[in-house]
Coordinates of N, CA and C and ligand atoms in Angstrom, one line a residue:
M106 N 0.9 -1.1 0.0 CA -0.2 -0.1 0.0 C 1.0 1.3 -0.1
R107 N 0.6 2.4 -0.9 CA 1.2 3.5 -1.0 C 0.6 4.7 0.0
H108 N 1.3 5.7 0.0 CA 0.8 6.9 0.5 C -0.4 7.3 0.1
S109 N -0.5 7.4 -1.1 CA -1.6 7.9 -2.0 C -2.9 7.3 -1.7
D110 N -2.6 5.9 -1.4 CA -4.1 5.0 -1.3 C -4.6 5.3 0.0
V111 N -3.8 6.1 0.9 CA -4.7 6.6 2.2 C -4.3 7.9 2.7
A112 N -4.1 8.8 1.8 CA -3.5 10.1 1.9 C -4.3 10.9 2.8
D113 N -5.7 10.6 3.0 CA -6.3 11.3 3.8 C -6.2 11.2 5.3
Q114 N -5.8 10.1 5.4 CA -5.6 9.7 6.8 C -4.0 9.9 7.4
L115 N -3.1 10.3 6.6 CA -1.9 10.5 6.8 C -1.6 12.0 6.8
D116 N -0.3 12.4 7.7 CA 0.3 13.5 7.3 C 1.6 13.2 6.6
E117 N 2.7 13.9 7.1 CA 3.7 13.7 6.0 C 4.4 12.4 6.2
V118 N 5.2 12.1 5.2 CA 6.1 10.8 5.2 C 7.4 11.3 5.5
L119 N 7.5 10.5 6.8 CA 9.1 10.6 7.5 C 10.2 9.9 6.8
V120 N 10.0 8.6 6.4 CA 10.9 7.8 5.8 C 10.4 7.1 4.5
T121 N 10.8 7.2 3.5 CA 10.2 6.5 2.2 C 10.8 5.1 2.2
E122 N 10.1 4.1 1.4 CA 10.6 2.9 1.4 C 12.1 2.8 0.8
E123 N 12.3 3.6 0.0 CA 13.9 3.5 -0.8 C 15.0 3.9 0.3
Q124 N 14.4 4.9 1.0 CA 15.5 5.3 2.2 C 15.7 4.2 3.2
M125 N 14.5 3.7 3.5 CA 14.6 2.4 4.5 C 15.6 1.4 4.0
L126 N 15.3 1.0 2.7 CA 15.8 -0.1 2.0 C 17.5 0.3 2.1
A127 N 17.7 1.5 1.6 CA 19.2 1.7 1.7 C 19.8 1.8 2.9
R128 N 19.0 2.3 3.8 CA 19.9 2.3 5.2 C 19.9 1.0 5.7
L129 N 18.9 0.0 5.5 CA 19.1 -1.3 6.1 C 20.1 -2.0 5.4
D130 N 20.4 -1.5 4.3 CA 21.7 -2.2 3.3 C 22.9 -1.9 4.1
E131 N 22.9 -0.7 4.5 CA 24.3 -0.1 5.3 C 24.6 -0.8 6.6
L132 N 23.2 -1.1 7.2 CA 23.4 -1.5 8.5 C 23.8 -3.1 8.2
A133 N 23.3 -3.7 7.3 CA 23.6 -5.0 7.0 C 25.3 -5.1 6.9
R134 N 26.1 -4.2 6.1 CA 27.2 -4.1 6.0 C 27.9 -4.0 7.4
E135 N 27.4 -3.3 8.4 CA 28.1 -3.2 9.7 C 27.9 -4.4 10.3
V136 N 26.9 -4.9 10.4 CA 26.5 -6.3 11.2 C 27.4 -7.4 10.5
E137 N 27.6 -7.8 9.3 CA 28.5 -8.6 8.9 C 29.9 -8.4 9.4
R138 N 30.4 -7.0 9.4 CA 31.7 -6.8 10.0 C 31.9 -7.4 11.3
D139 N 30.7 -7.0 12.2 CA 30.6 -7.1 13.7 C 30.6 -8.8 14.0
Y140 N 30.0 -9.6 13.1 CA 29.6 -10.8 13.5 C 30.5 -11.9 12.9
V141 N 31.7 -11.5 12.5 CA 32.6 -12.6 11.7 C 32.7 -13.5 12.6
G142 N 32.6 -14.9 12.1 CA 32.9 -16.2 13.0 C 31.6 -16.5 13.7
S143 N 30.6 -15.7 13.8 CA 29.5 -16.2 14.6 C 28.1 -16.2 13.6
V144 N 27.3 -17.2 14.1 CA 25.9 -17.1 13.5 C 25.0 -16.4 14.4
P145 N 24.7 -15.3 14.1 CA 23.7 -14.7 15.3 C 22.4 -15.1 15.2
L146 N 21.6 -14.9 16.1 CA 20.3 -15.4 16.1 C 19.5 -13.9 16.1
L147 N 18.8 -13.8 14.9 CA 18.0 -12.6 14.9 C 16.6 -12.7 15.6
I148 N 16.4 -11.9 16.4 CA 15.0 -12.0 17.2 C 14.0 -10.9 16.8
G149 N 13.0 -11.1 16.1 CA 12.0 -10.3 15.7 C 11.1 -10.1 16.6
V150 N 10.6 -8.7 17.0 CA 9.4 -8.6 18.0 C 8.4 -8.2 17.1
L151 N 7.2 -9.3 17.5 CA 5.9 -9.2 16.6 C 5.2 -8.1 17.1
K152 N 4.3 -7.6 16.1 CA 4.1 -7.9 14.9 C 5.1 -7.0 13.9
G153 N 5.3 -5.8 14.6 CA 5.8 -4.4 14.0 C 7.1 -4.8 13.3
A154 N 7.8 -5.8 13.8 CA 9.3 -6.0 13.1 C 9.3 -6.7 12.1
V155 N 8.2 -7.3 11.6 CA 8.2 -8.1 10.4 C 8.6 -7.5 9.2
M156 N 8.5 -6.5 8.7 CA 8.9 -5.7 7.7 C 10.4 -5.7 7.6
V157 N 10.9 -5.1 8.7 CA 12.2 -4.7 9.2 C 13.0 -6.0 8.9
M158 N 12.5 -7.1 9.6 CA 13.3 -8.5 9.9 C 13.5 -8.9 8.1
A159 N 12.3 -8.7 7.3 CA 12.4 -9.4 5.9 C 13.5 -8.5 5.2
D160 N 13.4 -7.3 5.3 CA 14.3 -6.6 4.3 C 15.8 -6.7 4.9
F161 N 15.9 -6.4 6.3 CA 17.3 -6.6 6.8 C 17.9 -7.7 6.7
A162 N 17.2 -8.8 6.9 CA 17.8 -10.2 6.9 C 18.2 -10.7 5.6
R163 N 17.3 -10.1 4.5 CA 17.6 -10.4 3.1 C 18.8 -9.6 2.7
A164 N 19.1 -8.6 3.1 CA 20.3 -7.8 3.1 C 21.6 -8.3 3.4
L165 N 21.3 -9.4 4.3 CA 22.8 -9.9 4.8 C 23.3 -10.9 4.2
H166 N 24.7 -11.1 4.1 CA 25.5 -12.0 3.3 C 26.2 -13.0 4.3
I167 N 25.8 -13.0 5.5 CA 26.3 -13.9 6.4 C 25.3 -15.0 6.9
P168 N 25.6 -16.2 7.5 CA 24.4 -17.0 7.9 C 24.0 -16.5 9.1
V169 N 22.7 -16.5 9.4 CA 21.8 -16.2 10.6 C 20.7 -17.2 10.8
T170 N 20.3 -17.1 12.0 CA 19.0 -18.1 12.4 C 17.9 -16.9 12.6
M171 N 16.7 -17.2 12.8 CA 15.6 -16.2 12.9 C 14.6 -16.7 13.9
D172 N 14.2 -16.0 14.9 CA 13.1 -16.4 15.8 C 12.2 -15.0 16.1
W173 N 11.2 -15.2 16.7 CA 10.0 -14.5 17.0 C 9.6 -14.2 18.3
M174 N 9.5 -13.2 19.0 CA 8.8 -13.1 20.3 C 7.5 -12.2 19.9
A175 N 6.6 -12.3 20.7 CA 5.5 -11.3 20.8 C 5.4 -10.8 22.2
V176 N 5.2 -9.6 22.4 CA 5.2 -9.1 23.8 C 4.3 -7.8 23.5
S177 N 3.4 -7.7 24.7 CA 2.4 -6.6 24.7 C 3.0 -5.3 24.8
S178 N 2.5 -4.3 24.1 CA 3.1 -2.9 24.4 C 2.1 -1.7 24.4
Y179 N 1.5 -1.6 23.0 CA 0.5 -0.5 23.0 C -0.9 -0.7 23.0
G180 N -1.2 -1.9 22.8 CA -2.6 -2.3 22.6 C -3.3 -1.4 21.4
N181 N -4.3 -0.8 21.6 CA -4.8 -0.1 20.4 C -4.8 1.4 20.6
T182 N -4.1 1.9 21.7 CA -3.9 3.3 21.9 C -2.7 3.9 21.5
T183 N -2.4 5.0 21.6 CA -0.8 5.6 21.1 C -0.2 6.0 22.4
Q184 N -0.3 5.6 23.6 CA 0.5 5.8 24.7 C 1.1 4.6 25.1
S185 N 2.6 4.5 25.7 CA 3.2 3.6 26.2 C 2.6 3.1 27.5
S186 N 2.7 1.8 27.7 CA 1.7 1.5 28.9 C 3.2 1.3 30.0
G187 N 4.2 0.8 29.4 CA 5.4 0.4 30.3 C 5.0 -1.2 30.6
V188 N 3.8 -1.6 30.4 CA 3.8 -3.0 31.0 C 4.0 -3.9 29.8
V189 N 5.0 -5.0 30.1 CA 5.5 -6.0 29.2 C 5.1 -7.3 29.7
R190 N 4.4 -8.3 28.6 CA 4.1 -9.2 29.1 C 4.3 -10.3 27.7
I191 N 4.6 -11.5 27.9 CA 5.1 -12.3 26.7 C 3.6 -13.0 26.2
L192 N 3.6 -12.6 24.9 CA 2.3 -13.3 24.3 C 2.8 -14.3 23.6
K193 N 4.0 -14.4 23.1 CA 4.6 -15.7 22.0 C 6.1 -15.7 22.6
D194 N 6.3 -16.8 23.1 CA 8.1 -17.1 23.4 C 8.6 -17.5 22.2
L195 N 10.0 -17.6 22.3 CA 10.7 -18.4 21.4 C 10.8 -19.4 21.3
D196 N 11.2 -20.0 20.1 CA 11.0 -21.6 20.0 C 12.7 -22.1 20.2
T197 N 13.5 -21.1 20.0 CA 15.1 -21.3 20.2 C 15.6 -21.1 21.5
D198 N 16.6 -21.9 21.9 CA 17.4 -21.7 23.1 C 18.4 -20.8 22.9
V199 N 18.3 -19.8 23.5 CA 19.4 -18.6 23.3 C 20.6 -18.7 24.2
A200 N 20.8 -19.8 25.0 CA 22.0 -19.9 25.7 C 23.2 -19.9 24.8
G201 N 24.1 -19.2 25.0 CA 25.5 -19.2 24.4 C 25.5 -18.5 23.1
R202 N 24.2 -18.0 22.6 CA 24.0 -17.3 21.3 C 24.3 -15.6 21.2
D203 N 24.7 -15.4 20.2 CA 25.0 -13.9 20.0 C 23.6 -13.4 19.4
V204 N 22.8 -12.7 20.2 CA 21.4 -12.3 19.7 C 21.3 -10.9 19.3
L205 N 20.9 -10.8 18.1 CA 20.3 -9.5 17.6 C 18.9 -9.0 17.6
I206 N 18.4 -8.3 18.4 CA 17.0 -8.2 18.5 C 16.8 -7.2 17.3
V207 N 15.7 -7.5 16.5 CA 15.4 -6.5 15.4 C 14.1 -6.0 15.7
E208 N 14.2 -4.5 15.7 CA 13.0 -3.8 16.3 C 12.5 -2.9 15.3
D209 N 11.4 -2.6 15.1 CA 10.6 -1.5 14.4 C 11.0 -0.1 15.1
I210 N 10.7 0.1 16.2 CA 10.8 1.5 16.7 C 11.2 1.6 18.3
I211 N 12.1 2.3 18.5 CA 12.0 2.7 20.1 C 11.6 3.9 20.7
D212 N 10.5 3.8 21.3 CA 10.1 5.0 22.0 C 10.7 5.3 23.4
T213 N 10.0 4.8 24.4 CA 10.7 5.1 25.5 C 11.7 4.1 25.8
G214 N 11.6 3.0 25.1 CA 12.7 1.8 25.3 C 12.4 1.1 26.5
L215 N 11.4 0.8 26.9 CA 10.8 0.2 28.0 C 11.0 -1.2 27.6
T216 N 10.2 -1.5 26.7 CA 9.9 -2.9 26.1 C 11.3 -3.5 25.7
L217 N 12.2 -2.7 25.1 CA 13.7 -3.2 24.9 C 14.4 -3.6 26.0
A218 N 14.3 -2.4 27.0 CA 15.1 -2.8 28.3 C 14.7 -4.1 29.0
W219 N 13.3 -4.5 29.0 CA 13.0 -5.4 29.4 C 13.3 -6.7 28.8
L220 N 13.3 -6.7 27.5 CA 13.8 -7.9 26.8 C 15.1 -8.2 26.7
R221 N 15.9 -7.2 26.8 CA 17.3 -7.3 26.7 C 17.8 -8.1 28.1
E222 N 17.4 -7.6 29.1 CA 17.3 -8.3 30.5 C 17.1 -9.8 30.3
N223 N 15.8 -9.8 29.8 CA 14.9 -11.3 29.7 C 15.8 -12.3 29.0
L224 N 16.6 -11.7 27.9 CA 17.4 -12.5 27.0 C 18.7 -12.8 27.9
M225 N 19.2 -11.9 28.4 CA 20.4 -12.1 29.2 C 20.4 -13.0 30.1
S226 N 19.1 -13.0 31.0 CA 18.9 -13.9 31.9 C 18.9 -15.2 31.6
R227 N 18.5 -15.7 30.1 CA 18.4 -16.9 29.6 C 19.9 -17.5 29.1
G228 N 21.1 -16.6 29.3 CA 22.3 -17.2 29.1 C 22.7 -16.8 27.7
A229 N 22.1 -15.7 27.1 CA 22.6 -15.2 25.8 C 24.1 -14.8 25.9
K230 N 24.9 -15.2 24.9 CA 26.4 -14.8 25.0 C 26.4 -13.1 24.9
S231 N 25.7 -12.6 23.9 CA 25.5 -11.2 23.7 C 24.4 -10.7 23.2
V232 N 23.9 -9.7 23.5 CA 22.4 -9.1 23.1 C 22.7 -7.7 22.5
R233 N 22.6 -7.6 21.2 CA 22.6 -6.2 20.7 C 21.3 -6.1 20.1
I234 N 21.1 -4.5 19.7 CA 19.8 -4.1 19.4 C 20.0 -3.2 17.8
L235 N 19.2 -3.8 17.0 CA 18.8 -3.0 15.7 C 17.4 -2.5 15.6
T236 N 17.3 -1.2 15.5 CA 16.2 -0.6 15.3 C 15.9 0.2 14.0
A237 N 14.8 0.0 13.4 CA 14.7 0.9 12.1 C 14.4 2.3 12.5
L238 N 13.7 2.7 13.6 CA 13.4 4.0 13.9 C 13.6 4.3 15.3
R239 N 14.0 5.5 15.9 CA 14.0 5.9 17.2 C 13.2 7.1 17.5
K240 N 12.7 7.5 18.5 CA 12.1 8.6 18.9 C 12.7 9.3 20.1
P241 N 12.5 10.7 20.3 CA 13.4 11.3 21.2 C 13.2 10.9 22.6
D242 N 12.2 10.3 23.1 CA 11.9 9.8 24.4 C 12.8 8.9 24.7
A243 N 13.8 8.3 23.9 CA 14.5 6.9 23.9 C 15.6 7.5 24.8
V244 N 15.7 8.7 24.9 CA 17.0 9.2 25.9 C 16.9 9.2 27.3
V245 N 15.5 8.8 27.5 CA 15.2 8.6 29.1 C 15.6 7.2 29.7
S246 N 15.7 6.3 28.7 CA 16.1 5.0 29.3 C 17.4 4.8 29.0
D247 N 18.1 3.7 29.2 CA 19.6 3.4 28.9 C 19.6 2.4 27.6
I248 N 18.6 2.5 27.0 CA 18.7 1.5 25.8 C 19.4 2.5 24.5
V249 N 20.2 2.1 24.1 CA 21.2 2.7 23.1 C 21.2 1.8 21.8
P250 N 20.5 1.9 20.8 CA 20.5 0.8 19.7 C 22.3 0.7 19.1
D251 N 22.4 -0.6 18.8 CA 23.9 -0.8 18.4 C 23.8 -0.4 16.7
Y252 N 22.5 -0.6 16.3 CA 22.3 -0.3 14.7 C 21.0 0.6 14.8
L253 N 21.3 1.7 14.2 CA 19.8 2.7 14.1 C 19.6 3.0 12.8
G254 N 18.3 2.9 12.3 CA 17.9 3.3 11.0 C 17.7 4.9 10.8
F255 N 16.7 5.3 11.4 CA 16.4 6.8 11.5 C 16.1 7.2 12.8
D256 N 16.4 8.5 13.3 CA 15.6 9.2 14.5 C 14.7 9.9 13.6
I257 N 13.4 9.9 14.4 CA 12.2 10.6 13.9 C 11.7 11.4 15.2
P258 N 10.9 12.4 14.8 CA 10.3 13.5 15.7 C 9.3 12.6 16.7
N259 N 8.8 13.1 17.9 CA 7.9 12.2 18.5 C 6.3 12.6 18.1
K260 N 6.3 11.7 17.2 CA 4.8 11.8 16.4 C 4.4 10.4 16.3
F261 N 3.2 10.2 16.3 CA 2.8 8.7 16.3 C 2.8 8.4 14.4
V262 N 3.6 7.1 14.2 CA 3.9 6.9 13.1 C 3.2 5.5 12.6
V263 N 3.0 5.4 11.4 CA 2.5 4.0 10.9 C 3.2 3.7 9.6
G264 N 3.1 2.4 9.3 CA 3.7 1.9 7.9 C 4.9 1.3 8.3
F265 N 5.5 0.5 7.4 CA 6.7 -0.3 7.4 C 6.5 -1.3 8.6
G266 N 5.5 -1.8 8.7 CA 5.1 -2.9 9.9 C 4.5 -2.2 10.9
L267 N 4.5 -0.9 11.1 CA 3.7 -0.2 12.4 C 2.3 0.0 12.1
D268 N 1.6 -0.2 13.1 CA 0.2 -0.1 13.0 C -0.6 0.8 13.9
Y269 N -1.8 1.0 13.6 CA -2.6 1.8 14.2 C -3.9 0.9 14.5
A270 N -4.2 0.2 15.6 CA -5.4 -0.8 15.5 C -5.4 -1.8 14.5
E271 N -4.2 -2.3 14.2 CA -3.8 -3.3 13.2 C -4.0 -3.0 11.8
N272 N -4.2 -1.6 11.6 CA -4.2 -1.3 10.2 C -2.8 -0.5 9.6
Y273 N -2.7 -0.4 8.5 CA -1.4 0.4 7.8 C -0.2 -0.3 7.9
R274 N -0.2 -1.5 8.5 CA 1.1 -2.2 8.5 C 1.8 -2.4 7.1
H275 N 0.9 -2.7 6.2 CA 1.7 -2.9 4.7 C 1.7 -1.6 4.0
L276 N 1.6 -0.2 4.6 CA 2.2 0.9 4.0 C 3.7 0.8 3.7
R277 N 4.1 1.2 2.9 CA 5.6 1.0 2.2 C 6.4 1.9 3.1
D278 N 6.0 3.4 3.2 CA 6.8 4.2 3.8 C 6.3 4.3 5.2
V279 N 7.0 4.9 6.0 CA 6.7 5.5 7.5 C 6.2 6.9 7.3
A280 N 4.9 7.0 7.6 CA 4.3 8.1 7.8 C 3.5 8.5 9.0
V281 N 3.4 9.9 9.4 CA 2.6 10.2 10.6 C 1.2 10.1 10.3
L282 N 0.5 9.3 11.3 CA -0.9 9.1 11.3 C -1.6 10.4 11.6
S283 N -2.4 10.8 10.7 CA -3.4 12.3 10.8 C -3.8 11.9 12.4
P284 N -3.9 13.0 13.1 CA -4.6 12.6 14.5 C -5.9 12.7 14.4
H285 N -6.7 13.0 13.4 CA -8.3 13.0 13.2 C -8.5 11.4 13.2
V286 N -7.5 10.6 12.9 CA -7.8 9.1 12.7 C -8.2 8.6 14.0
Y287 N -7.1 9.0 14.9 CA -7.3 8.4 16.2 C -8.3 9.0 17.3
A288 N -8.4 10.5 17.0 CA -9.4 11.3 17.7 C -10.9 10.7 17.3
D289 N -11.0 10.2 16.2 CA -12.5 9.9 15.9 C -12.8 8.4 16.3
G290 N -11.7 7.8 16.7 CA -11.8 6.2 17.3 C -11.7 6.1 18.9
E291 N -11.8 7.4 19.5 CA -11.8 7.5 21.0 C -13.2 7.9 21.6
Ligands
LIG232 P1 8.5 1.7 24.0 O1 8.6 0.7 25.0 O2 10.2 2.1 23.5 O3 8.0 3.0 24.6 O4 7.7 1.2 23.0 C1 8.0 0.4 21.6 C2 6.8 -0.2 21.0 O5 5.8 0.8 21.0 C3 7.1 -0.3 19.6 O6 7.6 -1.7 19.4 C4 5.9 -0.2 19.0 O7 5.2 -1.4 19.0 C5 5.1 0.8 19.9 N1 5.4 2.3 19.5 C6 6.0 3.4 19.8 N2 5.9 4.4 19.0 C7 5.1 4.0 18.0 C8 4.5 4.9 16.9 O8 5.1 6.0 16.5 N3 3.7 4.2 16.1 C9 3.2 2.9 16.4 N4 2.4 2.4 15.4 N5 3.8 2.1 17.3 C10 4.5 2.8 18.3

């Protein structure tokens, strides 16, 4: 789906599909250099990271394995709850593995701070973080991504896997959701 298909529901485009693919390609080169001799386990956080994972993993020229977790974060609202709950756990044993968490967006970083601790406590050898997007509030947590796509302003965005009430995930670009869309739904 393209911006023009839902232009009345969106404000500005912050990152185009082309920009995102080019940046993920650059990050893939960095990851290849950093994981020489290792087969990292990429862990995607469902559902938002599906598109990032698909494009990033396919840009890589090193062997990796992939797994998925689902944790609760926002529900259908646009405010972070800070409450993290595992909805779907990994199938893979992370003990001794170099883990690279693949995320769509860091807002407060609360979700990732919790997830990083959780994976370390299971015996992961290392845990690094790749995120496609980061918002300014991330500075309040101690979560610093090892690989960052783009810094964006503190606005609610959709597309490239990110949803509002399960909609817009298949939008190719990252765009600001027009506030009238969620104001109407409350
Ligand atoms: P955090 O724990 O970093 O505050 O929240 C991270 C999660 O909140 C993300 O994985 C994503 O699910 C959700 N989130 C944060 N900001 C946005 C946003 O602008 N748009 C959408 N659709 N989800 C967001």
